[in-house]
Short mmCIF file of C-alpha atoms and ligand atoms in Angstrom, two decimals:
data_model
loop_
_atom_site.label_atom_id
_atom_site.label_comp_id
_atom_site.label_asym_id
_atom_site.label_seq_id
_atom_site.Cartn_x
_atom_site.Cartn_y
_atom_site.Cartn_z
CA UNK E 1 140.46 190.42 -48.12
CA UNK E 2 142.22 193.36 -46.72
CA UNK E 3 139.97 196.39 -45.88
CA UNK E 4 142.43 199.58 -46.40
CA UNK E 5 141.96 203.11 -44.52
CA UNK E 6 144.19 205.14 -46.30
CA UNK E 7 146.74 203.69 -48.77
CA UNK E 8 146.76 200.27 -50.31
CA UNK E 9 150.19 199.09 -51.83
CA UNK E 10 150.91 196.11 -53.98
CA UNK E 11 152.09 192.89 -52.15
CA UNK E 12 156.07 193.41 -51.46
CA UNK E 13 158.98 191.32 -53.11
CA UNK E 14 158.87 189.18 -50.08
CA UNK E 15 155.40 188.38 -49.86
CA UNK E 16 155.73 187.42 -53.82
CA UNK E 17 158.46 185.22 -53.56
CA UNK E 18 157.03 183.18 -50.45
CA UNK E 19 154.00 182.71 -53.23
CA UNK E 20 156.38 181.19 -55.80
CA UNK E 21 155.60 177.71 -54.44
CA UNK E 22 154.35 174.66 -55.64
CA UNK E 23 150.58 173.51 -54.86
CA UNK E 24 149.66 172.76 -58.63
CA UNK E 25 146.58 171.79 -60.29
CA UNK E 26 144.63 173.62 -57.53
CA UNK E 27 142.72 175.71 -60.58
CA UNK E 28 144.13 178.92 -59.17
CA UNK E 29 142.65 178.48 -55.64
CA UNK E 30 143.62 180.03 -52.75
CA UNK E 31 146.51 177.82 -52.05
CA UNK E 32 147.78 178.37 -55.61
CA UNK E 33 151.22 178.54 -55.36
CA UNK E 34 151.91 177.90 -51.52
CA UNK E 35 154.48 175.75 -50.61
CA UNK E 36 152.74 172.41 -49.28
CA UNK E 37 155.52 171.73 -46.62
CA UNK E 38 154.70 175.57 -45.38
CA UNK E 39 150.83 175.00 -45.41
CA UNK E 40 151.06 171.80 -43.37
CA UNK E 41 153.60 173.71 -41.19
CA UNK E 42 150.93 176.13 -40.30
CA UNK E 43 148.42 173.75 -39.44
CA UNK E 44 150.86 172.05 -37.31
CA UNK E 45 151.93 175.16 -35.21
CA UNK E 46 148.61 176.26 -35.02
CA UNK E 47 147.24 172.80 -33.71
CA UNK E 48 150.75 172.67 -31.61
CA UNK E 49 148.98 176.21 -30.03
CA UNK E 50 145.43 174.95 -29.05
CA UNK E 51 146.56 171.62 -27.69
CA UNK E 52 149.03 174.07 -25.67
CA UNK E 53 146.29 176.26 -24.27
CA UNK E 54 144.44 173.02 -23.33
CA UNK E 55 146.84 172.06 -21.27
CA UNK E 56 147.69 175.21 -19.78
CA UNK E 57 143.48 175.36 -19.05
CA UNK E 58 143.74 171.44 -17.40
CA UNK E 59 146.90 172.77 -15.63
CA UNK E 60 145.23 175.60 -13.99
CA UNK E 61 141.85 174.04 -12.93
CA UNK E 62 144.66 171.51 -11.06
CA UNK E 63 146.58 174.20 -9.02
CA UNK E 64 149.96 173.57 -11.07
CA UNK E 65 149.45 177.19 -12.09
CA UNK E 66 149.06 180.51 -10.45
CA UNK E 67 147.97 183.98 -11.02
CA UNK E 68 145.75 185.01 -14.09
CA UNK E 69 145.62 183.01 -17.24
CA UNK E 70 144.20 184.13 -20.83
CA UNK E 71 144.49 181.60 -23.78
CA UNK E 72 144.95 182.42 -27.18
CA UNK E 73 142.13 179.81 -28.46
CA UNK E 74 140.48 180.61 -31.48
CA UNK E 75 143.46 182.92 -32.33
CA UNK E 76 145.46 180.52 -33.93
CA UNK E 77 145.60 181.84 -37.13
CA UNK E 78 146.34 185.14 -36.04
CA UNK E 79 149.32 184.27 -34.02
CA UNK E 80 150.68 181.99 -36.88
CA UNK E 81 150.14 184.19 -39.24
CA UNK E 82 151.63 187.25 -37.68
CA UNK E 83 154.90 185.63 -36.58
CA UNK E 84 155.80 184.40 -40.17
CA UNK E 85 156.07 188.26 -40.86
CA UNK E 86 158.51 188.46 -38.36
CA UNK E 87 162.70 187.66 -38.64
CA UNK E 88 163.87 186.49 -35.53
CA UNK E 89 165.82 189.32 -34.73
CA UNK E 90 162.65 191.73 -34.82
CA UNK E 91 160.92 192.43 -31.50
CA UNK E 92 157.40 191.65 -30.27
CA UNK E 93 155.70 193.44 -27.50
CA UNK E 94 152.31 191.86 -26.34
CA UNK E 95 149.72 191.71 -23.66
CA UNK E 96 149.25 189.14 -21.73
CA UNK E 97 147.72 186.70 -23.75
CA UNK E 98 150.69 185.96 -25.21
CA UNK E 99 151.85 181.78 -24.85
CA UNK E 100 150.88 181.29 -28.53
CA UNK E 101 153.22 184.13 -29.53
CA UNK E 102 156.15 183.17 -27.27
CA UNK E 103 155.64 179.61 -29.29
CA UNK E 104 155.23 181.42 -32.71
CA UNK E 105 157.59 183.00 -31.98
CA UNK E 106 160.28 180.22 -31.71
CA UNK E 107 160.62 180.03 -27.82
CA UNK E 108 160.46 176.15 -26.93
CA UNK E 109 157.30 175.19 -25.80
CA UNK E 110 158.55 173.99 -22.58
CA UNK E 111 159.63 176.78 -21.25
CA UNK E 112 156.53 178.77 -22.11
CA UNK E 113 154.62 176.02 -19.85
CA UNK E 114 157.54 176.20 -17.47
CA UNK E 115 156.91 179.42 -16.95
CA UNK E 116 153.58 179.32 -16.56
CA UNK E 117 153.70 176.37 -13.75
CA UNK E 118 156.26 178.91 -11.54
CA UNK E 119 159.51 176.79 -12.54
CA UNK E 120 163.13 177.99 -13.17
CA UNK E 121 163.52 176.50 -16.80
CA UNK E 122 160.73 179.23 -17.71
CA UNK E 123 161.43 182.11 -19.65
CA UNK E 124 160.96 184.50 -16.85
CA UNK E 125 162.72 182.24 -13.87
CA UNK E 126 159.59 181.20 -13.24
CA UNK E 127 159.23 184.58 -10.94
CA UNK E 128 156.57 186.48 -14.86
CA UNK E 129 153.78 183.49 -14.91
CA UNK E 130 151.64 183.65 -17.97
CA UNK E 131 151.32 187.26 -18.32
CA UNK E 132 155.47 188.28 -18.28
CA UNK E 133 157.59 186.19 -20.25
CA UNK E 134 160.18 187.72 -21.96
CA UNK E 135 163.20 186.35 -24.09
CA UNK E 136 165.49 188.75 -25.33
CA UNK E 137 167.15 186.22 -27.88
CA UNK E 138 163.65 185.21 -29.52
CA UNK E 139 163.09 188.93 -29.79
CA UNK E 140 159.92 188.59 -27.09
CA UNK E 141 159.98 191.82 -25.09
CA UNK E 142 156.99 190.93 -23.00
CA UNK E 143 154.40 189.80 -22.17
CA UNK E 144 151.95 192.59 -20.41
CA UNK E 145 149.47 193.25 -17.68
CA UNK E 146 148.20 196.63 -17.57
CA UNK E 147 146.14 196.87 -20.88
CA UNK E 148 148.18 199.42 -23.37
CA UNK E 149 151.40 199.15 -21.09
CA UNK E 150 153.02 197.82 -24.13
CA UNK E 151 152.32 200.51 -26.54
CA UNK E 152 154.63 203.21 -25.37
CA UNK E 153 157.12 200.87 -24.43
CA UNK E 154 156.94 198.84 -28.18
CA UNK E 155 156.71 202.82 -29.64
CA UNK E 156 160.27 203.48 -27.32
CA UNK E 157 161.90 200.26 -28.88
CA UNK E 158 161.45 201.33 -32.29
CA UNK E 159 162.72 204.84 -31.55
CA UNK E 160 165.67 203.07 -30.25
CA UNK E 161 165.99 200.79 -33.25
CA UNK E 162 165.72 203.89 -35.34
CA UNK E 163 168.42 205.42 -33.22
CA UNK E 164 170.62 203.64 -33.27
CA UNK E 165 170.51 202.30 -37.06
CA UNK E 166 169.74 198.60 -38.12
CA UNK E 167 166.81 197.13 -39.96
CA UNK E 168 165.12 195.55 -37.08
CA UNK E 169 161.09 196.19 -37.01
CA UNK E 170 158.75 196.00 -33.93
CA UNK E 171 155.71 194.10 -33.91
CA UNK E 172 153.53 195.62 -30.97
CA UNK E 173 150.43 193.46 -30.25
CA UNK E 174 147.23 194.13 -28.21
CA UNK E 175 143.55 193.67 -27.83
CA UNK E 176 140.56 195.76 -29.47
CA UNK E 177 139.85 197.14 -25.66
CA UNK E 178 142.97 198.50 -25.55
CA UNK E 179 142.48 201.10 -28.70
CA UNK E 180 140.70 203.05 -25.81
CA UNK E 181 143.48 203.51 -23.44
CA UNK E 182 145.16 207.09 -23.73
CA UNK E 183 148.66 205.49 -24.29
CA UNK E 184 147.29 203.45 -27.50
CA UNK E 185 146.54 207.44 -28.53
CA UNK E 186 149.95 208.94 -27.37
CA UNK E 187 152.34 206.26 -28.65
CA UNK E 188 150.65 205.75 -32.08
CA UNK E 189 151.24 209.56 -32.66
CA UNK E 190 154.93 210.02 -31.67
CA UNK E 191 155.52 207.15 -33.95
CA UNK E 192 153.64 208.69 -36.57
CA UNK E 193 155.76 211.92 -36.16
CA UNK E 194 158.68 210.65 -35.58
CA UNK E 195 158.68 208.00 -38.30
CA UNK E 196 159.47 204.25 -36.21
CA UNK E 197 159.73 201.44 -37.45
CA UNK E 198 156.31 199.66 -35.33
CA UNK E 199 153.42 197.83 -36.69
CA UNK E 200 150.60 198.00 -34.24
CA UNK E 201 148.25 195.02 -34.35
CA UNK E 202 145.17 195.07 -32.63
CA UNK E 203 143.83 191.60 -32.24
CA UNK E 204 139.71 192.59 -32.12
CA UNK E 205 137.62 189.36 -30.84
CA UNK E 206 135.45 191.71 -30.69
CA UNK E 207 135.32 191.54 -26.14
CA UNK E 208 137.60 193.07 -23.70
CA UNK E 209 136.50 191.12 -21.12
CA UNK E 210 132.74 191.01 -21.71
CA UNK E 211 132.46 194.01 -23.08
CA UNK E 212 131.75 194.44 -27.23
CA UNK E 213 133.48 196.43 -29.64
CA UNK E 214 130.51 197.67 -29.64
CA UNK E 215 129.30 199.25 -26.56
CA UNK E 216 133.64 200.68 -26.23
CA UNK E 217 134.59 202.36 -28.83
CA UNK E 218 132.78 205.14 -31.01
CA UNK E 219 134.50 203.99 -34.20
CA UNK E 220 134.19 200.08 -34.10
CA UNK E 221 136.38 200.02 -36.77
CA UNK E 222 139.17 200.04 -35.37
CA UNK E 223 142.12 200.22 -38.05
CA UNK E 224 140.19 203.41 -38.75
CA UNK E 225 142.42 205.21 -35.87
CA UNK E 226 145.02 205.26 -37.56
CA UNK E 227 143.68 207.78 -40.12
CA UNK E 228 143.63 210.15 -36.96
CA UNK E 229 147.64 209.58 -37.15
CA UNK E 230 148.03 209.81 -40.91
CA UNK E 231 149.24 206.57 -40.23
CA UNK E 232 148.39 203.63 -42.97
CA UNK E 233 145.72 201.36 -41.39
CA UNK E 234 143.88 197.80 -42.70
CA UNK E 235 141.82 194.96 -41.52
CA UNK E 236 142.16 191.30 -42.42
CA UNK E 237 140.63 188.43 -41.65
CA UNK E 238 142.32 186.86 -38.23
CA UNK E 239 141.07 183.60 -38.83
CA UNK E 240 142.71 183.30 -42.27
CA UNK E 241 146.19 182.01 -41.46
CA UNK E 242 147.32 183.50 -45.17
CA UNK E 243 145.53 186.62 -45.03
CA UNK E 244 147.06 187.22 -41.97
CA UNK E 245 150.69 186.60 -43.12
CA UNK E 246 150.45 188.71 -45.92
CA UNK E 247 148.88 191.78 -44.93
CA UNK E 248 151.73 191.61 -41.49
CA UNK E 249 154.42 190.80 -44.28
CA UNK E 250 153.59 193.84 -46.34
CA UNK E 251 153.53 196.27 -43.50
CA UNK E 252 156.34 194.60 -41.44
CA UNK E 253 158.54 194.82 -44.96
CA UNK E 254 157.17 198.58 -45.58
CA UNK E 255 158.40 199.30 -41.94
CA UNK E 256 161.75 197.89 -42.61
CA UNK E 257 162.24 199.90 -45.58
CA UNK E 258 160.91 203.05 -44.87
CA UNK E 259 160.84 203.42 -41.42
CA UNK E 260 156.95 203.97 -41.21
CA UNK E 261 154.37 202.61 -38.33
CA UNK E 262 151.20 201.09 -39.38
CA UNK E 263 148.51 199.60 -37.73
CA UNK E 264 146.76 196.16 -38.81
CA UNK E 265 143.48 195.36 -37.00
CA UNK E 266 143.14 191.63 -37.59
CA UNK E 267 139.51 190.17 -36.99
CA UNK E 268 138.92 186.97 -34.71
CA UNK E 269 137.23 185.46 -32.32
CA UNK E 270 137.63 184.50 -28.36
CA UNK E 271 136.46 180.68 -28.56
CA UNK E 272 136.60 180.97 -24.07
CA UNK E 273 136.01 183.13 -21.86
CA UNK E 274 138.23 186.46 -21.38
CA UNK E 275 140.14 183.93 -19.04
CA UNK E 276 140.51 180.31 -17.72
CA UNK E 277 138.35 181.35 -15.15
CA UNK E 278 135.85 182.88 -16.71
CA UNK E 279 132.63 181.61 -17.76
CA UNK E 280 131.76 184.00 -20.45
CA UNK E 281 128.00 183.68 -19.11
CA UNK E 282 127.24 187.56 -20.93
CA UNK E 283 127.52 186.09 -24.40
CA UNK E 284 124.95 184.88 -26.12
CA UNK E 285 124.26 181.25 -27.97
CA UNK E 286 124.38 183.23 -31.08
CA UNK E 287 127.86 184.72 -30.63
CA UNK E 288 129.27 181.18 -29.31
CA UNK E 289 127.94 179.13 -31.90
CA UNK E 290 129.27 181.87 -34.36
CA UNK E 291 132.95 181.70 -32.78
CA UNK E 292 132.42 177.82 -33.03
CA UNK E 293 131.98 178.25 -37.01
CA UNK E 294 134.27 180.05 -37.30
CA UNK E 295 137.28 178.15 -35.58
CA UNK E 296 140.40 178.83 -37.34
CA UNK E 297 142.59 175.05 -36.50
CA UNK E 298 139.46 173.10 -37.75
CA UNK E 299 138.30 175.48 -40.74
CA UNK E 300 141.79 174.97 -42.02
CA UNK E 301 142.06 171.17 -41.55
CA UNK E 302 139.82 170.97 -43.64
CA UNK E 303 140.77 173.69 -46.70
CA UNK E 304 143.87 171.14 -46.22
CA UNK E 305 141.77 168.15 -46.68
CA UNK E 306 139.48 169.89 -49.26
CA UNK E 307 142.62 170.74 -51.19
CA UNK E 308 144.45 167.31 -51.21
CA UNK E 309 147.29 168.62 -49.40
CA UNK E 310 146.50 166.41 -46.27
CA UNK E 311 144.18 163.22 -46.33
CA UNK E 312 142.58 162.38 -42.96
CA UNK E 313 145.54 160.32 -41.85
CA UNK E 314 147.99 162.48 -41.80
CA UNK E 315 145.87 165.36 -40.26
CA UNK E 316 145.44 162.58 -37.38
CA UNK E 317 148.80 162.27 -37.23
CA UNK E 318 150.06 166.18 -37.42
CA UNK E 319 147.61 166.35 -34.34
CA UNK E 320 148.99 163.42 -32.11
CA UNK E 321 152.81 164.94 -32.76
CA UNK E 322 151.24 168.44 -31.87
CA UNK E 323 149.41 166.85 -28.57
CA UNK E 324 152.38 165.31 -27.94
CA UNK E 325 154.72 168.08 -28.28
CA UNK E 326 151.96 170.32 -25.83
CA UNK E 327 152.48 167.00 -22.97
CA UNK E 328 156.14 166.96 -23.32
CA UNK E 329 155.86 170.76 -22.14
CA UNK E 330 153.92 170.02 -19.56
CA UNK E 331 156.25 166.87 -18.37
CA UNK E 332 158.83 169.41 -18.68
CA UNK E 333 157.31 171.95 -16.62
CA UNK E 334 155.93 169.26 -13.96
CA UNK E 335 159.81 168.35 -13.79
CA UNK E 336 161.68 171.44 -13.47
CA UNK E 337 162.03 172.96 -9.89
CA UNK E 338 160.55 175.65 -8.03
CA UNK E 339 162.50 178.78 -7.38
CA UNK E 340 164.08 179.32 -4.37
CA UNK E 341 162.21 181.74 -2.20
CA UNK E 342 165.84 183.96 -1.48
CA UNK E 343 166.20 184.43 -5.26
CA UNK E 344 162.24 186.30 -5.50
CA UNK E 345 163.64 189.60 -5.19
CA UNK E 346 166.97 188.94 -7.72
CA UNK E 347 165.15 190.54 -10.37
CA UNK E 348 163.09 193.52 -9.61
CA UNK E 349 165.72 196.14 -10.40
CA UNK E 350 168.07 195.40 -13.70
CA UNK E 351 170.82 197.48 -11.46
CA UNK E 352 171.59 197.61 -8.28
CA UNK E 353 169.39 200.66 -5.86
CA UNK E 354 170.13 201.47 -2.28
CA UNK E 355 167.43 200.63 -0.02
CA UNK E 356 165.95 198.20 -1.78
CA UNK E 357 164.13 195.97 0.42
CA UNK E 358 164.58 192.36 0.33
CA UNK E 359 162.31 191.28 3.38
CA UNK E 360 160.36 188.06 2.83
CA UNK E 361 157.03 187.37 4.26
CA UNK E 362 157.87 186.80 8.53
CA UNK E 363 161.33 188.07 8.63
CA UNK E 364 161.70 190.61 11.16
CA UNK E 365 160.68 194.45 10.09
CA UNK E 366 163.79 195.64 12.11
C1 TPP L 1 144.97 199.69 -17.33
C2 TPP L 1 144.15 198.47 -17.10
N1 TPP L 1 142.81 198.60 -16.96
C3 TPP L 1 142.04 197.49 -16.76
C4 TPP L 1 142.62 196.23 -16.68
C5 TPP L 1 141.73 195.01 -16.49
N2 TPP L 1 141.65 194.29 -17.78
C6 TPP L 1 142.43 193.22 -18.03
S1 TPP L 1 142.20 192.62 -19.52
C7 TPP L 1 141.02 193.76 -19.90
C8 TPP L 1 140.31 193.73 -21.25
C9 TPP L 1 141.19 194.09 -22.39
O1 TPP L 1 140.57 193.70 -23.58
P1 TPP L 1 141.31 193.66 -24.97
O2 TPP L 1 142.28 194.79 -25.07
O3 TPP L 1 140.28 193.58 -26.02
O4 TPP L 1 142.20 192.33 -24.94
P2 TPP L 1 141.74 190.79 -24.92
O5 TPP L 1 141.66 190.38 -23.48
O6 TPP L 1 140.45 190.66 -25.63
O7 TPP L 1 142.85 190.04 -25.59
C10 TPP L 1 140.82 194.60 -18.82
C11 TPP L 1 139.84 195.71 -18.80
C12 TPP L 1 144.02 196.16 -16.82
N3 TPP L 1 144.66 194.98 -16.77
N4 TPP L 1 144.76 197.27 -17.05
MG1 MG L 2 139.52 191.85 -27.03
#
């Protein structure tokens, strides 16, 4: 159930016509009218997600890879649900706890873990690492560090979409610490003003880092900002895979149409820590136990089950093709080469600039 801050509208022809499915005989419950193939679809990419992030948690605690690492576990839903509001030609900007997304978002699996291991089959050359992929053709713009450095730039894409004409929309995705940074502020009211095509989602697991929603921000509800934009804001429930994909749907489809940004706070929970090497010692047994409950893959296994859309068997067996998908990625990553060290500085400028300095650790300074 949506919460709305300023407008609600009904769901769009889109949203509707996904509905007109065929999961009969449910007695008009909530999977009343979804396409079985769909639901079990979900579930798979969703499971494909978490057994992805396992293996990019093993693969870290074993040196294979570098840098800093955030996992999108326990945000399954979200992620699913988000990308099946998206066409493949519309863009995606997100922070840095993004593999799920790059997945969702149709980029092969391997290459995310490729990536994330250093290798050249990645989708960054193997030069990004977990927090900077980017693939132009899957319509994933990055993938970034600083917390909010995505707004403006996701705000700059849709001016340029709007530009230059075409019904492309931008997705812009971040964390609930991030509706605190002065860009968040800046970018949501230019694209308020100047009417872009953006939908800004603010995934709130209620931490940035180990900090609450709580002790941050003044209004903890956060798709309440919007209002200060007269921009059309609602919450959903992150760890409803549905919910999700119909509330993005509506406001991806209203931003296609008319051109206007919205912002969509969805609700979930951080099942780890804020990264792989975090222990998340702050939180409480309370809050853990409470993420635990509420654990998206395994709450919808078994609606699936509950429904008779999966029996147990072939639940087991969607989960051994998604664990087996996730170790193909990782044999595919384990196999691809490293770069070469000349090629690290083939990519810091998309043109050509004099003076740019190409000196590797121990060559001479002069
Ligand atoms: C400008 C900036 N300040 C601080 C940091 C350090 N930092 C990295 S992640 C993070 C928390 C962000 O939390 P949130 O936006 O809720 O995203 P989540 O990690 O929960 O997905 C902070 C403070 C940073 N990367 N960039
Ligand atoms: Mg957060």
């Amino acid at each position: 159930m949506a919460q709305t801050a300023t407008r609600t509208k009904p769901a769009t022809r889109a949203t509707k016509s996904r509905r007109a499915g065929s999961v009969r005989g449910s007695g008009g419950g909530r999977f009343a009218g979804e396409s079985p193939e769909l639901l079990k679809d979900y579930f798979y990419e969703m499971t494909l997600i978490r057994r992805f992030e396992e293996r990019a948690a093993q693969g870290y605690t074993q040196a294979k890879i570098g840098g800093y690492c955030h996992l999108n576990l326990g945000e399954e839903a979200t992620v699913v649900g988000l990308m099946r509001a998206l066409r493949k030609s519309d863009l995606l900007f997100t922070n840095y706890r993004e593999h799920g997304y790059a997945i969702a978002k149709g980029i092969e699996p391997g290459r995310v873990m490729a990536e994330l291991y250093g290798r050249t089959t990645g989708t960054s050359k193997g030069w990004g690492g977990s927090m900077h992929m980017f693939d132009v053709e899957a319509g994933l713009l990055g993938g970034y560090g600083i917390v909010g450095g995505q707004v403006p730039l996701a705000t700059g894409a849709a001016m340029a979409i709007d530009y230059r004409g075409g019904d492309q929309v931008v997705m812009c995705q971040m964390g609930d610490g991030t509706t605190n940074i002065g860009a968040f502020h800046e970018a949501l009211n230019i694209a308020a003003l100047w009417n872009l095509p953006v939908v800004f989602v603010v995934i709130n697991n209620q931490l940035g880092m180990g900090t609450t929603v709580d002790k941050s921000s003044a209004e903890p509800d956060l798709f309440k900002r919007a209002a200060a934009y007269r921009m059309h804001g609602e919450r959903v429930d992150g760890n409803d895979v549905l919910a999700v994909r119909d509330a993005a749907s509506r406001l991806v489809e209203e931003a296609r149409e008319s051109g206007r940004p919205a912002l969509l706070e969805a609700v979930s929970e951080r099942l780890k820590g804020h990264s792989v090497v975090d222990p998340a010692k702050y939180r409480s047994e309370d809050s853990i136990e409470k993420a635990k409950q509420a654990d998206p893959v395994a709450n919808f296994r078994a609606e699936l089950i509950e429904a008779g859309i999966l029996d147990e068997d072939a639940a087991v067996e969607i989960e051994r093709k998604a664990q087996a998908e996730a170790d193909a990625a990782v044999a595919f990553a384990d196999d691809s080469p490293h770069p070469d060290p000349s090629t690290l500085f083939d990519y810091t400028y998309a043109t050509p600039v004099a003076n740019d300095s190409r000196r590797l650790p121990a060559d001479p300074v002069f």
